[in-house]
Structures are given as C-alpha cells and as structure tokens.
Coordinates of C-alpha atoms in Angstrom, one line a residue:
Chain A
M1497 CA -6.9 -33.0 0.0
T1498 CA -8.5 -30.0 1.6
V1499 CA -9.0 -27.0 -0.6
L1500 CA -7.6 -23.9 1.1
A1501 CA -8.3 -21.3 -1.5
Q1502 CA -10.7 -21.6 -4.4
A1503 CA -11.7 -19.5 -7.4
A1504 CA -14.9 -20.7 -9.1
E1505 CA -15.9 -19.3 -12.5
V1506 CA -14.4 -16.0 -11.5
T1507 CA -14.6 -13.0 -13.8
R1508 CA -13.1 -9.6 -13.0
R1509 CA -13.5 -6.5 -15.1
Y1510 CA -11.9 -3.1 -14.6
G1511 CA -14.2 -0.9 -16.7
D1512 CA -13.9 -2.3 -20.2
V1513 CA -10.9 -4.3 -19.5
L1514 CA -11.4 -8.0 -18.8
A1515 CA -8.7 -9.0 -16.4
L1516 CA -10.0 -12.5 -15.5
D1517 CA -12.4 -14.5 -17.7
R1518 CA -14.2 -17.4 -15.9
V1519 CA -11.2 -18.6 -14.0
S1520 CA -11.5 -21.7 -11.8
L1521 CA -8.6 -22.7 -9.6
D1522 CA -8.2 -24.7 -6.4
I1523 CA -5.2 -24.5 -4.1
R1524 CA -5.0 -27.5 -1.9
A1525 CA -3.3 -28.0 1.4
G1526 CA 0.4 -28.8 1.1
E1527 CA 0.8 -27.7 -2.5
L1528 CA 3.5 -25.4 -3.9
V1529 CA 1.9 -23.8 -6.9
G1530 CA 3.8 -21.6 -9.4
L1531 CA 1.7 -19.0 -11.2
L1532 CA 3.2 -18.0 -14.5
G1533 CA 2.1 -15.6 -17.2
P1534 CA 3.2 -12.4 -19.0
N1535 CA 2.5 -9.0 -17.5
G1536 CA -1.1 -8.1 -17.7
A1537 CA -2.2 -11.8 -17.9
G1538 CA -4.2 -11.6 -14.7
K1539 CA -1.8 -12.9 -12.1
S1540 CA -1.9 -9.9 -9.8
T1541 CA -5.7 -9.7 -10.1
L1542 CA -6.0 -13.3 -9.1
I1543 CA -3.8 -12.8 -6.0
N1544 CA -5.7 -9.7 -5.1
L1545 CA -8.9 -11.6 -5.1
F1546 CA -7.5 -14.4 -2.9
V1547 CA -6.1 -12.0 -0.3
G1548 CA -9.3 -9.9 -0.1
L1549 CA -8.1 -6.7 -1.8
R1550 CA -10.6 -7.0 -4.7
R1551 CA -13.9 -8.6 -5.2
P1552 CA -14.8 -10.6 -8.3
T1553 CA -17.3 -9.1 -10.8
S1554 CA -18.9 -12.5 -11.0
G1555 CA -18.1 -16.0 -9.6
T1556 CA -16.9 -16.7 -6.1
V1557 CA -13.6 -16.7 -4.3
T1558 CA -13.2 -18.5 -1.0
L1559 CA -10.4 -18.7 1.5
F1560 CA -10.6 -21.6 4.0
G1561 CA -14.2 -21.9 3.0
G1562 CA -15.1 -18.3 3.9
S1563 CA -14.8 -14.9 2.3
P1564 CA -11.4 -13.4 1.8
Q1565 CA -12.9 -10.1 3.1
D1566 CA -13.4 -11.7 6.5
P1567 CA -10.3 -10.9 8.7
A1568 CA -10.7 -14.3 10.5
M1569 CA -9.9 -16.1 7.2
R1570 CA -6.9 -13.9 6.6
R1571 CA -5.4 -14.8 9.9
R1572 CA -4.3 -18.0 8.3
I1573 CA -2.5 -16.5 5.3
G1574 CA 0.7 -14.5 4.7
V1575 CA 1.3 -12.0 1.9
T1576 CA 4.5 -10.2 0.8
P1577 CA 4.3 -6.4 0.6
Q1578 CA 6.1 -4.6 -2.2
E1579 CA 9.4 -3.7 -0.8
T1580 CA 9.2 -0.2 -2.4
G1581 CA 6.5 0.8 0.0
L1582 CA 7.9 -0.4 3.4
P1583 CA 7.7 2.4 6.0
E1584 CA 11.3 3.8 5.9
S1585 CA 11.5 5.3 9.4
L1586 CA 10.6 2.1 11.3
R1587 CA 13.2 -0.4 12.5
V1588 CA 13.2 -3.9 11.2
G1589 CA 12.2 -5.3 14.6
E1590 CA 9.4 -2.8 15.0
I1591 CA 7.8 -3.6 11.7
V1592 CA 7.8 -7.3 12.6
D1593 CA 6.3 -6.5 16.0
F1594 CA 3.6 -4.4 14.3
V1595 CA 2.7 -7.1 11.8
S1596 CA 2.8 -9.8 14.5
A1597 CA 0.2 -7.8 16.5
H1598 CA -2.4 -8.8 13.9
F1599 CA -2.0 -12.5 14.5
P1600 CA -3.1 -14.8 17.3
E1601 CA 0.0 -16.9 17.3
P1602 CA 2.8 -15.1 15.5
S1603 CA 6.2 -16.6 14.7
D1604 CA 9.0 -15.9 17.1
K1605 CA 10.6 -12.6 16.0
H1606 CA 14.2 -13.7 16.4
E1607 CA 13.7 -17.1 14.8
L1608 CA 11.9 -15.5 11.9
L1609 CA 14.6 -12.9 11.3
A1610 CA 17.3 -15.5 11.6
R1611 CA 15.5 -17.7 9.0
F1612 CA 15.8 -14.8 6.5
G1613 CA 19.3 -13.7 7.4
L1614 CA 18.1 -10.5 9.0
S1615 CA 19.2 -11.1 12.6
D1616 CA 21.9 -8.4 12.5
L1617 CA 19.5 -5.8 11.2
V1618 CA 16.8 -5.8 14.0
R1619 CA 17.7 -2.3 15.1
R1620 CA 18.3 -0.9 11.6
Q1621 CA 15.8 1.5 10.1
I1622 CA 14.2 0.2 6.9
G1623 CA 15.2 3.2 4.9
G1624 CA 18.8 2.3 5.5
L1625 CA 18.5 -1.3 4.1
S1626 CA 19.8 -2.4 0.7
G1627 CA 17.3 -3.4 -1.9
G1628 CA 18.0 -7.1 -1.3
Q1629 CA 17.6 -6.7 2.5
K1630 CA 14.3 -5.0 2.0
R1631 CA 13.1 -7.8 -0.3
R1632 CA 14.1 -10.4 2.2
L1633 CA 12.2 -8.5 4.9
A1634 CA 9.2 -8.2 2.7
V1635 CA 9.2 -12.0 2.3
A1636 CA 9.8 -12.5 6.0
L1637 CA 6.7 -10.5 6.7
A1638 CA 4.6 -13.0 4.8
F1639 CA 5.6 -15.6 7.4
T1640 CA 5.2 -13.4 10.4
G1641 CA 1.8 -14.7 11.4
D1642 CA 2.8 -18.4 11.2
P1643 CA 0.5 -18.9 8.2
E1644 CA -0.9 -22.1 6.6
L1645 CA -0.9 -20.5 3.1
V1646 CA 1.4 -17.8 1.7
F1647 CA 1.1 -15.7 -1.4
L1648 CA 4.5 -14.7 -2.7
D1649 CA 4.3 -12.2 -5.5
E1650 CA 7.7 -12.0 -7.2
P1651 CA 9.6 -12.9 -4.0
T1652 CA 13.2 -12.7 -5.3
T1653 CA 13.1 -9.8 -7.8
G1654 CA 16.3 -7.9 -7.6
L1655 CA 18.2 -10.4 -5.5
D1656 CA 21.6 -11.8 -6.4
V1657 CA 21.9 -15.5 -7.1
E1658 CA 23.1 -16.4 -3.6
A1659 CA 20.3 -14.5 -1.8
R1660 CA 17.8 -16.0 -4.1
R1661 CA 18.9 -19.5 -3.4
S1662 CA 18.8 -19.0 0.4
L1663 CA 15.3 -17.6 0.0
W1664 CA 14.2 -20.6 -2.0
D1665 CA 15.5 -22.8 0.8
G1666 CA 13.3 -20.9 3.2
I1667 CA 10.3 -21.3 1.0
T1668 CA 11.0 -25.0 0.4
S1669 CA 11.5 -25.7 4.1
F1670 CA 8.1 -24.0 4.9
H1671 CA 6.6 -26.3 2.3
E1672 CA 8.2 -29.4 3.7
R1673 CA 6.8 -28.7 7.1
G1674 CA 3.3 -28.8 5.5
G1675 CA 2.9 -25.1 4.4
T1676 CA 1.0 -24.2 1.2
V1677 CA 2.5 -21.7 -1.2
L1678 CA 1.3 -19.8 -4.3
V1679 CA 4.3 -18.1 -5.9
T1680 CA 4.5 -15.8 -9.0
S1681 CA 7.8 -14.9 -10.6
H1682 CA 9.4 -13.3 -13.6
Y1683 CA 12.2 -15.8 -13.2
I1684 CA 11.4 -19.0 -14.9
E1685 CA 14.1 -20.9 -13.1
E1686 CA 12.5 -19.8 -9.9
I1687 CA 9.2 -21.5 -10.7
E1688 CA 11.2 -24.5 -12.0
A1689 CA 13.2 -24.7 -8.8
L1690 CA 10.3 -24.3 -6.4
A1691 CA 7.0 -25.4 -7.9
R1692 CA 5.5 -28.8 -8.3
R1693 CA 2.4 -27.6 -10.0
V1694 CA 2.4 -24.8 -12.6
V1695 CA -0.6 -22.7 -13.5
V1696 CA -0.1 -20.7 -16.7
V1697 CA -2.4 -17.7 -17.2
G1698 CA -2.8 -15.5 -20.2
H1699 CA -5.5 -13.2 -21.5
G1700 CA -7.3 -13.6 -18.2
R1701 CA -7.7 -17.4 -18.5
V1702 CA -6.0 -20.5 -17.2
L1703 CA -4.1 -21.9 -20.2
A1704 CA -2.4 -24.8 -18.4
D1705 CA -2.6 -26.3 -14.9
D1706 CA -0.4 -29.3 -14.5
T1707 CA 2.9 -30.6 -13.2
M1708 CA 6.1 -28.8 -14.2
E1709 CA 7.1 -31.6 -16.5
S1710 CA 3.7 -31.9 -18.2
V1711 CA 3.5 -28.2 -18.8
R1712 CA 6.8 -28.4 -20.7
D1713 CA 5.7 -31.6 -22.5
I1714 CA 2.2 -30.3 -23.4
V1715 CA 3.8 -27.7 -25.5
G1716 CA 6.7 -29.8 -26.8
V1717 CA 8.2 -26.8 -28.5
R1718 CA 11.9 -26.7 -29.5
R1719 CA 14.2 -24.0 -30.5
V1720 CA 15.8 -24.6 -33.9
S1721 CA 18.6 -22.3 -34.9
F1722 CA 20.9 -22.2 -37.9
T1723 CA 22.7 -19.7 -40.2
A1724 CA 21.1 -19.1 -43.6
A1725 CA 21.5 -15.7 -45.2
D1726 CA 19.3 -16.5 -48.2
L1727 CA 16.2 -17.8 -46.4
R1728 CA 13.4 -15.3 -46.6
D1729 CA 10.0 -16.6 -45.7
L1730 CA 10.6 -18.0 -42.1
D1731 CA 6.9 -18.1 -41.1
A1732 CA 6.1 -20.5 -44.0
L1733 CA 8.1 -23.2 -42.3
P1734 CA 6.1 -25.9 -40.4
G1735 CA 4.8 -25.1 -36.9
V1736 CA 6.7 -21.8 -36.4
L1737 CA 5.5 -19.9 -33.4
G1738 CA 8.2 -17.3 -33.3
A1739 CA 11.1 -16.3 -35.5
E1740 CA 14.1 -14.0 -35.0
R1741 CA 17.0 -13.2 -37.2
A1742 CA 20.3 -11.9 -35.6
D1743 CA 22.5 -9.4 -37.4
D1744 CA 25.0 -12.1 -38.2
G1745 CA 22.4 -13.9 -40.3
R1746 CA 21.7 -16.6 -37.6
V1747 CA 18.0 -17.6 -37.6
S1748 CA 16.3 -18.7 -34.4
L1749 CA 12.9 -20.4 -34.7
V1750 CA 10.5 -21.7 -32.0
T1751 CA 8.5 -24.5 -33.4
T1752 CA 6.0 -27.2 -32.3
D1753 CA 7.3 -29.6 -34.9
P1754 CA 11.1 -29.5 -35.2
D1755 CA 11.3 -32.8 -37.2
R1756 CA 9.2 -31.6 -40.1
L1757 CA 10.8 -28.2 -40.0
V1758 CA 14.3 -29.7 -40.5
V1759 CA 13.0 -32.0 -43.3
E1760 CA 11.4 -29.0 -45.0
L1761 CA 14.6 -27.0 -44.6
V1762 CA 16.7 -29.8 -46.2
T1763 CA 14.3 -30.5 -49.1
G1764 CA 13.8 -26.8 -49.7
G1765 CA 17.3 -26.6 -51.0
T1766 CA 18.3 -23.3 -49.3
P1767 CA 21.9 -23.5 -48.1
F1768 CA 22.2 -23.4 -44.3
S1769 CA 24.8 -24.3 -41.7
G1770 CA 25.3 -24.7 -37.9
L1771 CA 22.0 -26.4 -37.2
E1772 CA 21.0 -26.7 -33.5
V1773 CA 17.8 -28.1 -32.0
K1774 CA 17.4 -27.4 -28.3
P1775 CA 14.6 -27.9 -25.7
T1776 CA 12.9 -24.6 -24.8
T1777 CA 12.8 -22.9 -21.5
L1778 CA 9.6 -22.7 -19.6
E1779 CA 9.3 -19.1 -20.7
E1780 CA 9.4 -20.1 -24.4
A1781 CA 6.8 -22.8 -23.6
F1782 CA 4.3 -20.4 -22.1
L1783 CA 4.8 -17.8 -24.8
A1784 CA 4.0 -20.6 -27.2
I1785 CA 0.8 -21.5 -25.3
T1786 CA -0.3 -18.0 -25.0
S1787 CA 0.3 -17.2 -28.7
K1788 CA -1.5 -20.4 -29.8
E1789 CA -4.4 -19.4 -27.5
A1790 CA -4.5 -16.0 -29.2
T1791 CA -4.8 -17.5 -32.7
H1792 CA -7.6 -19.8 -31.5
V1793 CA -9.7 -16.9 -30.2
Chain B
M1211 CA -9.4 0.0 23.2
S1212 CA -8.2 -3.0 21.2
S1213 CA -4.5 -3.9 21.1
L1214 CA -4.6 -3.4 17.3
V1215 CA -5.5 0.2 17.7
V1216 CA -2.6 0.5 20.1
A1217 CA -0.3 -1.2 17.6
H1218 CA -1.3 1.1 14.8
T1219 CA -1.1 4.2 17.0
R1220 CA 2.3 3.3 18.2
Y1221 CA 3.5 2.6 14.7
L1222 CA 2.2 6.0 13.3
M1223 CA 3.5 7.9 16.3
T1224 CA 7.0 6.4 15.8
E1225 CA 6.9 7.5 12.2
Q1226 CA 5.9 11.0 13.4
I1227 CA 8.6 11.3 15.9
R1228 CA 11.4 9.9 13.6
V1229 CA 10.4 12.4 10.9
P1230 CA 9.5 15.3 13.2
I1231 CA 9.0 18.0 10.5
G1232 CA 5.2 17.5 10.7
I1233 CA 5.2 18.2 14.4
L1234 CA 7.7 21.1 14.0
A1235 CA 5.6 22.7 11.2
S1236 CA 2.5 22.8 13.5
A1237 CA 4.4 23.9 16.6
L1238 CA 6.9 26.4 15.3
F1239 CA 4.8 28.8 13.3
P1240 CA 2.4 29.7 16.1
A1241 CA 5.3 29.9 18.6
I1242 CA 7.1 32.3 16.4
S1243 CA 3.9 34.3 15.8
M1244 CA 3.6 34.5 19.6
V1245 CA 7.0 36.0 20.0
A1246 CA 6.8 38.3 17.0
F1247 CA 3.2 39.7 17.4
V1248 CA 1.4 38.6 20.6
V1249 CA 4.2 39.4 23.0
P1250 CA 5.0 43.0 21.8
L1251 CA 1.4 44.0 20.8
A1252 CA -0.8 42.3 23.4
G1253 CA 1.5 40.8 25.9
G1254 CA 0.9 43.5 28.5
Q1255 CA -2.8 43.1 28.9
A1256 CA -4.1 40.0 30.6
Q1257 CA -7.3 39.6 28.7
A1258 CA -5.9 40.3 25.2
A1259 CA -2.8 38.1 25.9
T1260 CA -5.0 35.2 27.0
T1261 CA -7.3 35.3 24.0
A1262 CA -4.4 35.8 21.6
S1263 CA -2.6 32.8 23.1
A1264 CA -5.7 30.7 22.9
S1265 CA -6.0 31.7 19.2
M1266 CA -2.4 30.6 18.6
T1267 CA -2.8 27.3 20.2
F1268 CA -5.8 26.6 18.0
F1269 CA -3.9 27.8 15.0
G1270 CA -1.1 25.3 15.6
A1271 CA -3.5 22.5 16.5
T1272 CA -5.7 22.9 13.5
S1273 CA -2.9 23.2 11.0
G1274 CA -1.8 19.7 12.3
A1275 CA -5.4 18.4 11.9
L1276 CA -6.1 19.9 8.5
I1277 CA -2.7 20.1 6.7
G1278 CA -0.9 17.3 8.5
L1279 CA -3.8 14.7 8.4
S1280 CA -4.7 15.5 4.7
I1281 CA -1.1 15.0 3.5
A1282 CA -0.7 11.8 5.6
V1283 CA -3.8 10.3 4.2
A1284 CA -3.1 11.2 0.6
M1285 CA 0.5 9.8 0.9
D1286 CA -0.8 6.6 2.5
R1287 CA -3.2 6.0 -0.3
E1288 CA -0.3 6.2 -2.8
Q1289 CA 1.9 3.6 -1.0
P1290 CA 1.7 0.0 -1.9
W1291 CA 2.2 -0.6 1.8
N1292 CA -1.4 0.5 2.3
A1293 CA -2.6 -2.3 0.2
Y1294 CA -0.5 -4.7 2.2
L1295 CA -2.0 -3.5 5.4
R1296 CA -5.4 -4.4 4.0
T1297 CA -4.3 -8.0 3.6
L1298 CA -3.6 -8.2 7.3
P1299 CA -6.4 -9.7 9.4
A1300 CA -8.0 -6.4 10.6
G1301 CA -10.7 -4.2 9.2
P1302 CA -10.0 -0.5 8.3
F1303 CA -10.9 0.7 11.8
P1304 CA -7.5 0.2 13.7
R1305 CA -5.6 2.0 11.0
F1306 CA -8.2 4.8 11.0
A1307 CA -8.3 5.1 14.8
G1308 CA -4.5 5.1 14.9
R1309 CA -4.4 8.0 12.4
I1310 CA -6.8 10.0 14.5
M1311 CA -4.9 9.3 17.8
S1312 CA -1.6 10.2 16.3
T1313 CA -3.1 13.4 14.8
L1314 CA -4.5 14.3 18.2
A1315 CA -1.1 13.8 19.8
V1316 CA 0.5 16.1 17.2
M1317 CA -2.2 18.7 17.9
L1318 CA -1.6 18.6 21.6
A1319 CA 2.2 18.7 21.2
S1320 CA 1.9 21.8 19.1
V1321 CA 0.2 23.6 21.9
V1322 CA 3.1 23.3 24.3
P1323 CA 5.5 25.9 22.8
V1324 CA 2.7 28.5 22.6
L1325 CA 1.7 27.9 26.2
L1326 CA 5.3 28.2 27.3
V1327 CA 5.7 31.6 25.5
A1328 CA 2.4 32.8 26.9
A1329 CA 3.3 31.8 30.5
F1330 CA 6.8 33.3 30.5
F1331 CA 6.6 36.3 28.2
T1332 CA 3.0 37.7 28.5
E1333 CA 0.5 38.7 31.1
A1334 CA -1.8 35.9 30.0
T1335 CA -3.4 34.2 33.0
I1336 CA -5.4 31.0 33.3
T1337 CA -6.6 28.7 36.0
P1338 CA -5.7 24.9 35.8
L1339 CA -9.5 24.2 35.3
R1340 CA -9.8 26.7 32.5
L1341 CA -6.7 25.3 30.9
L1342 CA -8.1 21.8 30.9
A1343 CA -11.4 23.1 29.6
G1344 CA -9.5 24.9 26.9
L1345 CA -7.7 21.8 25.8
A1346 CA -10.9 19.8 25.7
V1347 CA -12.5 22.5 23.5
L1348 CA -9.4 22.5 21.3
V1349 CA -9.7 18.7 20.8
V1350 CA -13.5 18.8 20.1
C1351 CA -13.3 21.8 17.8
G1352 CA -10.4 20.1 16.1
I1353 CA -12.8 17.4 14.8
P1354 CA -14.3 19.4 11.9
F1355 CA -10.8 20.2 10.8
M1356 CA -9.7 16.6 11.0
L1357 CA -12.8 15.7 8.9
L1358 CA -11.8 18.3 6.3
G1359 CA -8.3 16.9 6.3
L1360 CA -9.7 13.4 5.7
F1361 CA -11.9 14.7 2.9
L1362 CA -9.0 16.4 1.2
G1363 CA -6.7 13.4 1.8
Y1364 CA -9.1 10.9 0.2
V1365 CA -10.0 13.2 -2.8
L1366 CA -6.7 14.6 -3.8
T1367 CA -3.2 13.3 -4.7
S1368 CA -0.5 14.1 -2.2
K1369 CA 1.1 16.7 -4.4
A1370 CA -2.2 18.6 -4.8
V1371 CA -3.1 18.3 -1.2
I1372 CA 0.1 20.0 0.0
A1373 CA -1.0 23.1 -1.8
V1374 CA -4.8 22.9 -1.4
S1375 CA -4.7 22.3 2.3
Q1376 CA -2.6 25.4 2.9
L1377 CA -4.7 27.4 0.5
L1378 CA -7.7 26.4 2.5
F1379 CA -6.2 26.7 6.0
F1380 CA -4.6 30.1 6.0
P1381 CA -7.6 32.1 4.7
L1382 CA -9.8 30.2 7.2
A1383 CA -7.4 31.1 10.0
I1384 CA -7.3 34.8 9.0
L1385 CA -11.0 35.1 8.4
G1386 CA -11.8 33.4 11.6
G1387 CA -9.7 35.9 13.6
L1388 CA -7.0 33.5 14.8
L1389 CA -4.1 35.7 13.7
V1390 CA -5.7 39.1 14.1
P1391 CA -8.5 39.6 16.7
P1392 CA -11.9 40.1 15.2
A1393 CA -12.2 43.6 16.5
Y1394 CA -9.3 44.7 14.3
L1395 CA -10.5 42.9 11.2
P1396 CA -11.8 45.1 8.3
D1397 CA -15.6 45.3 8.1
F1398 CA -16.0 43.0 5.0
I1399 CA -14.0 40.3 6.7
G1400 CA -16.1 40.8 9.9
V1401 CA -19.2 40.0 7.8
V1402 CA -17.8 36.7 6.5
S1403 CA -16.0 35.7 9.7
P1404 CA -18.9 34.2 11.7
Y1405 CA -19.5 31.7 8.8
T1406 CA -16.0 30.2 9.0
P1407 CA -15.4 27.1 11.3
T1408 CA -12.4 28.8 12.7
R1409 CA -14.4 31.7 14.2
G1410 CA -16.8 29.4 15.9
A1411 CA -14.0 27.4 17.4
A1412 CA -12.2 30.5 18.5
E1413 CA -15.3 31.9 20.1
L1414 CA -15.7 28.8 22.2
L1415 CA -12.0 28.7 23.1
W1416 CA -12.0 32.4 24.2
A1417 CA -15.1 31.8 26.3
V1418 CA -13.7 28.9 28.3
T1419 CA -10.2 30.4 28.7
A1420 CA -10.8 34.1 29.1
G1421 CA -14.5 34.2 30.1
T1422 CA -15.9 36.1 27.1
S1423 CA -19.4 35.3 25.8
P1424 CA -19.4 33.4 22.6
D1425 CA -21.1 34.6 19.4
V1426 CA -24.1 32.2 18.8
L1427 CA -24.1 32.4 15.0
S1428 CA -20.5 31.4 14.8
V1429 CA -21.0 28.4 17.1
V1430 CA -24.0 27.3 15.1
M1431 CA -22.0 27.6 11.9
L1432 CA -19.3 25.5 13.5
A1433 CA -21.8 22.7 14.1
V1434 CA -23.0 23.0 10.5
W1435 CA -19.4 22.8 9.2
T1436 CA -18.9 19.7 11.4
V1437 CA -21.9 17.9 9.9
V1438 CA -21.0 18.9 6.3
A1439 CA -17.3 17.9 6.8
A1440 CA -18.4 14.5 8.2
V1441 CA -20.6 13.8 5.3
A1442 CA -17.9 14.9 2.8
A1443 CA -15.3 12.8 4.5
G1444 CA -17.5 9.7 4.6
W1445 CA -18.4 10.2 0.9
A1446 CA -14.7 10.6 0.0
Y1447 CA -13.7 7.5 2.0
R1448 CA -16.3 5.3 0.3
R1449 CA -15.5 6.6 -3.1
D1450 CA -11.8 5.9 -2.6
E1451 CA -12.5 2.4 -1.3
G1452 CA -14.8 1.7 -4.2
R1453 CA -12.2 2.8 -6.7
R1454 CA -9.2 0.9 -5.3
F1455 CA -10.6 -2.1 -3.5
S1456 CA -13.9 -3.2 -5.0

C-alpha cells in the first residue's frame, strides 16, 4: 500500500523538553488510524509535523513523498481548526468559500454542509453558533478541499452523543470511499468506534502500533475489585499497575495477572467480599503501557 | 493578483465591515477634530484650511495603519485559527497581502469624512489632480507607519499593543505637526519635529495639496524611518515565525 505520510526517526525538542523521541510512523492509503496517548505525550507535536506547522529537530517527515512545508503537498490533506478560534463575524457559507479558494477541486459547498448537518446555517454568523455547531463546522472544514488524507484532532470534543455518532458516520463514510484518516481523541470509545489501527504514544515515543484488538490483548490487563477493609499493602499484590481505594472500603486494582492476584488474595487469608474481575477499557490499557514503559526507562 | 490574495482580502474586509469599530476609530477622531478646531480656527483661510485638512486626513489614515494594523496582527498571532490557516495550501504571502490591502482600504475610508467636512465647512480648495496626488502621497507615506504597525504587532501581545501603539502614535502626530501646524509649535518641539516620520509625510502632503515647499531634512528622515521600520518589521516577523513555527 502507498505510504501517504511518513515520520522516520523523528525527534522534536522544544528547548530542553523532548516532545518526540526517534518516532517512526507510516500512514498508508486507506487506513483509519487512531492516535492515543495522555496529554503531553506528543500527539499534537506529531500532527503539527505532518501538517507542516513544525519542523523536526532531526529525522524526516514526508507528506505524499514531499515536504509538508510545500503547499502543493498540503493540497491533498484536510485539517480541523480548533473551534475556539473560528472567525466570529464571518458567515458559515463564507468561511467554507474562503477555505475552498485554497484548493483546486473543492467539495461542493451545499453537499458538504448537508453532510455535517449545517445546511440551515449557511447564512448564520459563526459567533452565533452553539459549541456543537462550531465543532461540526470545524470538522467540515477539514473535508472542504476534497482531501485524500485528513487529520482530525479531537473531532468530537464537547458534542452530545447523537451529534458524535453522526460525525462518526461522516468519518466512516469518507473512509469507506477510500479516504485516509488520522484521528486523535480523549474519548476512548471514539477510537474504538472508528479506528482499525491504533498507535499509542507516551513520553514522546510510539509504545504500541497495532490493531485495536491486539493493543488490548498486548496488555491483557484486568480490573479486579473487591471490598476488604483490612487489606493494607495493595502494591505488594502480583502485577498491580494501579490501585485505588474508595471511601466505602472498596478496592480497585488494575493488574497484568488477575489469576495470580486472586490466588494470592485467597491464600493471604485477609477477609474480602464482592470480588469482580472485568476487562479494562482501552484507556486503562494505555495507562498500563505507559506506566510500564516509565518503569523500564 | 492571485485569486488567493483576493480571497484573503475579501475575508479580512468582511471582518472589518462587520465589526466597524476599527474603521470608526480611524475616521471619527479626525472628523471631530476638523469640526472642533479646523473649522472655527482655520476654516476661513484657504491655504491654512487646506493644509490643516491634509494633516487631518493623514492623522486618520496613519492611526488606521499603525494602531489598527498592529492590533490586528497581534490578535491574529494569538488565535489558533492562524495556525489552521498555515495548514492550508498557501504560503504566508496571500494572508500578508490581504492584511495590507484591507488596511489600505481602512486608511482610504477614514479620509472620506475629513474631506466632506473640509469641502462643506471650510474654505479649503483643491483641484482633482492635487487631490489624487494627495491620496497617492497618503498611501506611500502610510507605508512606514504600516511597517511600524507590523513590527509592534509581531513583537507585542495584543493587550500590550493596544497601549503601546497609541502611546507611540499620538506623540508622533503632535510632534509632527498634524494636530497643530508647525508654526504654532513651541520651539523645543520645533527642533524635534523634523526627525519624526509624521513631519516628513505632512511636508510632502502639504506640498502636493497646497503647493508649499517641503522641508528637505524632514523628507530625508521619513526615508530613514521607512528603511529602519522595514528592517525592524522583517526581523520581528522572522523572529515570530521561528518561535511559533520552526
């Protein structure tokens, strides 16, 4: 498959801060890639390098085989602006026209606005839109130039469930027609709903790059919870990555080895009740990967 | 001119017109000054009324160039929208050219009220040719003030630039003899006046509109200011680029 965007051994520093540390990543035509990681992990820096806003300190970033700084390469991508900065006094239709003027073959304005449920708002000034409408407009702008590759940074932050689902449908249909997507999100279920391939970044490095299922399985972490008022030394239990104790005495542990933990708990003789073992969410999984990584370094 | 420059100019002009306070600010003060000072004090004499009106048009135009442009640039830099624009397939030129074009439009718009007051309420006289020459001089002499505006806009935050641009502009206007004719300025101001860019611009403007002979030192100093402001604006632009986008 053709590689549309590539980072090769990319390092990026901001002064003393190492934002990316020898990151290599290929985005191939037709992929829908989810980029996950805690705040400050390097997600935004990586996107800024791909869209030409920043240059790497060392290593190379290419877009369609050329430099992201070359406007000709950027004709084939779409990017979401942050909705907080949209020019308030312009009308919805005007901002779409303005962005369209940058592209050789832009999408049809009315078709684009209809796709994102904005048809009724063409004549509305952006300052008068609700937060959710601004967010949808921001995502629509990424598709204005009829791109091959879109970078969606937190596309549904602040949307209600219904609006989020309709936006997901729009992204999925773009992907089904052959479009390539790189999406970041705070919402784990968003990545789970959209992405086929997941890249987990933490501490400026790629910690995992695999299918959604594999990323969950690699970790294999489970949440074990029970009530045990007398149990003190939680971290001494096998494979514990994180421990929390609620006010009501309920203990919640994230562990890589739930079987041994339960055995230990039983043989230890401390009384407990209400045992539950549950699969973790993707968020717990990547917290586990990042914390393991931290202890290795 | 590329269609992208047109697109950016149209977009920035639309913003200006929808939030017209910037245009009003540059147009209203000189028009009020005309009515309050020029009409009663100099309105009866053709030569004095003509030069005073020329000064007022330049006052309004340069406040748009220096104050308006510096604030617009500083605010732009703080908006995440500006980063988004850089991801669009265009270099920085269309945006920059659009900024300059829309600033020029505000400058020319701010001239209109002053000209109307001058035409209807004073003895100021001008031929169409001199008027056109005056507008051309106004635009050309506006360049160093736009460059100063760009310099301030790229160096300062928007909050700081609102204060600093006015602190810089009003003394320059007074020292340069835009508000009070040089003949009436106190001696110590008269000594400094030729070294301000406003004085050089005013000298040229009076020369083409009222037929006076311009002071050479002032005009040379205007050229020096233009070069210095261009270097400063270029430096500030590259420094800002390097900080935010390297």
